[in-house]
CSV table of C-alpha atoms in Angstrom, one decimal:
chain,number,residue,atom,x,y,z
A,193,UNK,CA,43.6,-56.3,-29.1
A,194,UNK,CA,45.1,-55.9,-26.0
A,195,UNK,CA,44.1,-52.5,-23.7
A,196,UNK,CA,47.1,-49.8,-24.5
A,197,UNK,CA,49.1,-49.6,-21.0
A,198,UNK,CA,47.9,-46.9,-18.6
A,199,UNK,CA,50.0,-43.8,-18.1
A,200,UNK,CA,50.4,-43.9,-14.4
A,201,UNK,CA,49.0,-41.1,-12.1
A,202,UNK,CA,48.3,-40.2,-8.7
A,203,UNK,CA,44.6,-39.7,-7.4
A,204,UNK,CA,44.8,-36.0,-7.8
A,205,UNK,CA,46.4,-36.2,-11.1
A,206,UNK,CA,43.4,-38.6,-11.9
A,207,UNK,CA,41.2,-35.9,-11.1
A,208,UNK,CA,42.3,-33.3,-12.6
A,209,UNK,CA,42.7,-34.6,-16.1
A,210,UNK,CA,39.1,-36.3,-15.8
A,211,UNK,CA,37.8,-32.8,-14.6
A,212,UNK,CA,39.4,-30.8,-17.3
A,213,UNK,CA,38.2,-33.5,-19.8
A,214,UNK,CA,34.4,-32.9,-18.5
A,215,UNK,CA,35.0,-29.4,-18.6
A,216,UNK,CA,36.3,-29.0,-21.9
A,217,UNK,CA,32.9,-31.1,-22.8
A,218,UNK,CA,30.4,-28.7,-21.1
A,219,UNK,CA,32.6,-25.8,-22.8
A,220,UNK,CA,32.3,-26.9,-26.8
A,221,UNK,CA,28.5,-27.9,-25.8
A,222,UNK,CA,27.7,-24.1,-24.5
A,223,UNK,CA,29.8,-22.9,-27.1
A,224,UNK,CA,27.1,-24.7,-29.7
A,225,UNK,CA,24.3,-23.5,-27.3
A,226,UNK,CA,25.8,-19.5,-27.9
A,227,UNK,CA,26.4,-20.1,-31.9
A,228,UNK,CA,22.7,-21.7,-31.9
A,229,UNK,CA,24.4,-25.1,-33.5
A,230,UNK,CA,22.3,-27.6,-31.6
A,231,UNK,CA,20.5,-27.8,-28.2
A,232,UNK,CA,22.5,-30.0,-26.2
A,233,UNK,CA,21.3,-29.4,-21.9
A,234,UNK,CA,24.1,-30.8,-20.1
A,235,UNK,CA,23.9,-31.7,-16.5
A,236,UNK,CA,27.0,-32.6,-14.1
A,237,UNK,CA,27.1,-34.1,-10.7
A,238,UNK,CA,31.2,-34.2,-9.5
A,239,UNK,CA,32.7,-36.8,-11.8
A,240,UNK,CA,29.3,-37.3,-14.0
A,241,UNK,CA,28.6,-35.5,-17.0
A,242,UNK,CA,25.2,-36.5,-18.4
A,243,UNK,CA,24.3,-34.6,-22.5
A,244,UNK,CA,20.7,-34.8,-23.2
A,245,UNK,CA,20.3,-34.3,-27.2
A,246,UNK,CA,17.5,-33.2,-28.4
A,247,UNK,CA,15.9,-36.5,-29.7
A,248,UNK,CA,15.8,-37.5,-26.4
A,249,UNK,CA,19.0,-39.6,-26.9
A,250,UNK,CA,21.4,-39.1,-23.5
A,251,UNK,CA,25.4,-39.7,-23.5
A,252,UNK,CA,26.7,-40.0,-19.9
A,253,UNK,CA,30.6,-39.7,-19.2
A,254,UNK,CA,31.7,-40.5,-15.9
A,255,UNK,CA,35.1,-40.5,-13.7
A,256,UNK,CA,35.5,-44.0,-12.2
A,257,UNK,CA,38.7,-43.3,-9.5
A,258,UNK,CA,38.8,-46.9,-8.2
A,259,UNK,CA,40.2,-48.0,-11.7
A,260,UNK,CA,41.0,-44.3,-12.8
A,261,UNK,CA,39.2,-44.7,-16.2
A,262,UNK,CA,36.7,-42.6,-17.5
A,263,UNK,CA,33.3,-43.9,-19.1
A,264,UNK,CA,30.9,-43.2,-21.7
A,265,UNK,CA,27.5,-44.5,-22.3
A,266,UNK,CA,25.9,-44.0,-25.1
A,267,UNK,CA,23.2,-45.7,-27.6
A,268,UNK,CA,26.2,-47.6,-29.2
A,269,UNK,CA,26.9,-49.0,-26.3
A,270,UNK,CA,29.8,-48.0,-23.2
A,271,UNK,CA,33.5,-47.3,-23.2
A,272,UNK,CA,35.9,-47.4,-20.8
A,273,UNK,CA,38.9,-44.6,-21.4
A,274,UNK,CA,42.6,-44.7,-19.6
A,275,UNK,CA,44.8,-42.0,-19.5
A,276,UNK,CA,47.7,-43.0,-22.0
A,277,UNK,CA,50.4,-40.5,-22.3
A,278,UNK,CA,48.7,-37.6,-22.7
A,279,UNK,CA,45.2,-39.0,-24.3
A,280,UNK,CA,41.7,-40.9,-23.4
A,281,UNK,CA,42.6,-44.2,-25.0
A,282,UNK,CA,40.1,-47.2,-24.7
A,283,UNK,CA,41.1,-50.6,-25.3
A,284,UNK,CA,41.1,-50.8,-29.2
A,285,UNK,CA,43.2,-47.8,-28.9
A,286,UNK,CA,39.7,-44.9,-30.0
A,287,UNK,CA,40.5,-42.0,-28.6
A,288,UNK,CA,37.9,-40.5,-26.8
A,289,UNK,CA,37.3,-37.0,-28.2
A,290,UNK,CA,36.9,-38.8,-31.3
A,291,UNK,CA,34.8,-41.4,-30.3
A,292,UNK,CA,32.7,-39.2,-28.7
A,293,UNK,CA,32.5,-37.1,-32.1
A,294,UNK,CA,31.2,-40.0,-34.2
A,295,UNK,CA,28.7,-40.8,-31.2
A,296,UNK,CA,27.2,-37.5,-30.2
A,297,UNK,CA,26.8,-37.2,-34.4
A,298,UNK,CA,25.1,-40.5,-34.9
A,299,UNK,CA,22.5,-39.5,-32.0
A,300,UNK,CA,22.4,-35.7,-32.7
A,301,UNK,CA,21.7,-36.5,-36.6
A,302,UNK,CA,24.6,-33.8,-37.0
A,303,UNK,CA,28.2,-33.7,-37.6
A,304,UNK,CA,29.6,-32.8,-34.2
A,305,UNK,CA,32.9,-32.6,-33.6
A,306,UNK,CA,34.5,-32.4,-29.9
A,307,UNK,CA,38.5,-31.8,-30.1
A,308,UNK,CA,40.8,-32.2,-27.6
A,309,UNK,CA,42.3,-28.7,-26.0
């Protein structure tokens, strides 16, 4: 299958929707650390965003400007996420909220799901 095409932005466009994605991340997990869901520590370094379950297990999402994608690693492997009118898309079209649902559920051991806002 062929990568969808990549909405175009400018660097700080970029930026800004890979920074609001992150945040909107670290939100829903200290939302589930308040409502004592799961223990998910999350640490961030600029355009890195690394979740530490509490198996041990780690997902890491990260801003990669050169190519303006945005990445996740996880046990089932890594993704690479472009901004296609007005979603994360990766190359066989998963959207990335929802891939990172089904991901952070596998390792957790818990249905958890992560929207978009």
């Amino acid at each position: 299958m062929t990568a969808p095409a990549a909405t175009p932005l400018n660097d700080a466009d970029y930026l800004a929707r890979v920074h609001a994605t992150l945040a909107h991340v670290e939100a829903q997990v200290d939302a589930w650390l308040d409502a004592d869901v799961i223990d998910i520590d999350t640490h961030r370094t600029g355009g890195l965003l690394e979740l530490a379950l509490p198996n041990g297990s780690k997902i890491v999402l990260n801003a990669q400007p050169p190519l303006q994608e945005l990445w996740m690693a996880a046990r089932a492997g890594g993704f690479h996420f472009r901004f296609v009118e007005g979603q994360w898309l990766e190359r066989e079209g998963r959207e990335f909220f929802a891939l990172l649902s089904k991901l952070a559920s596998e390792q957790a051991g818990k249905p958890l799901r992560f929207a978009a806002s």
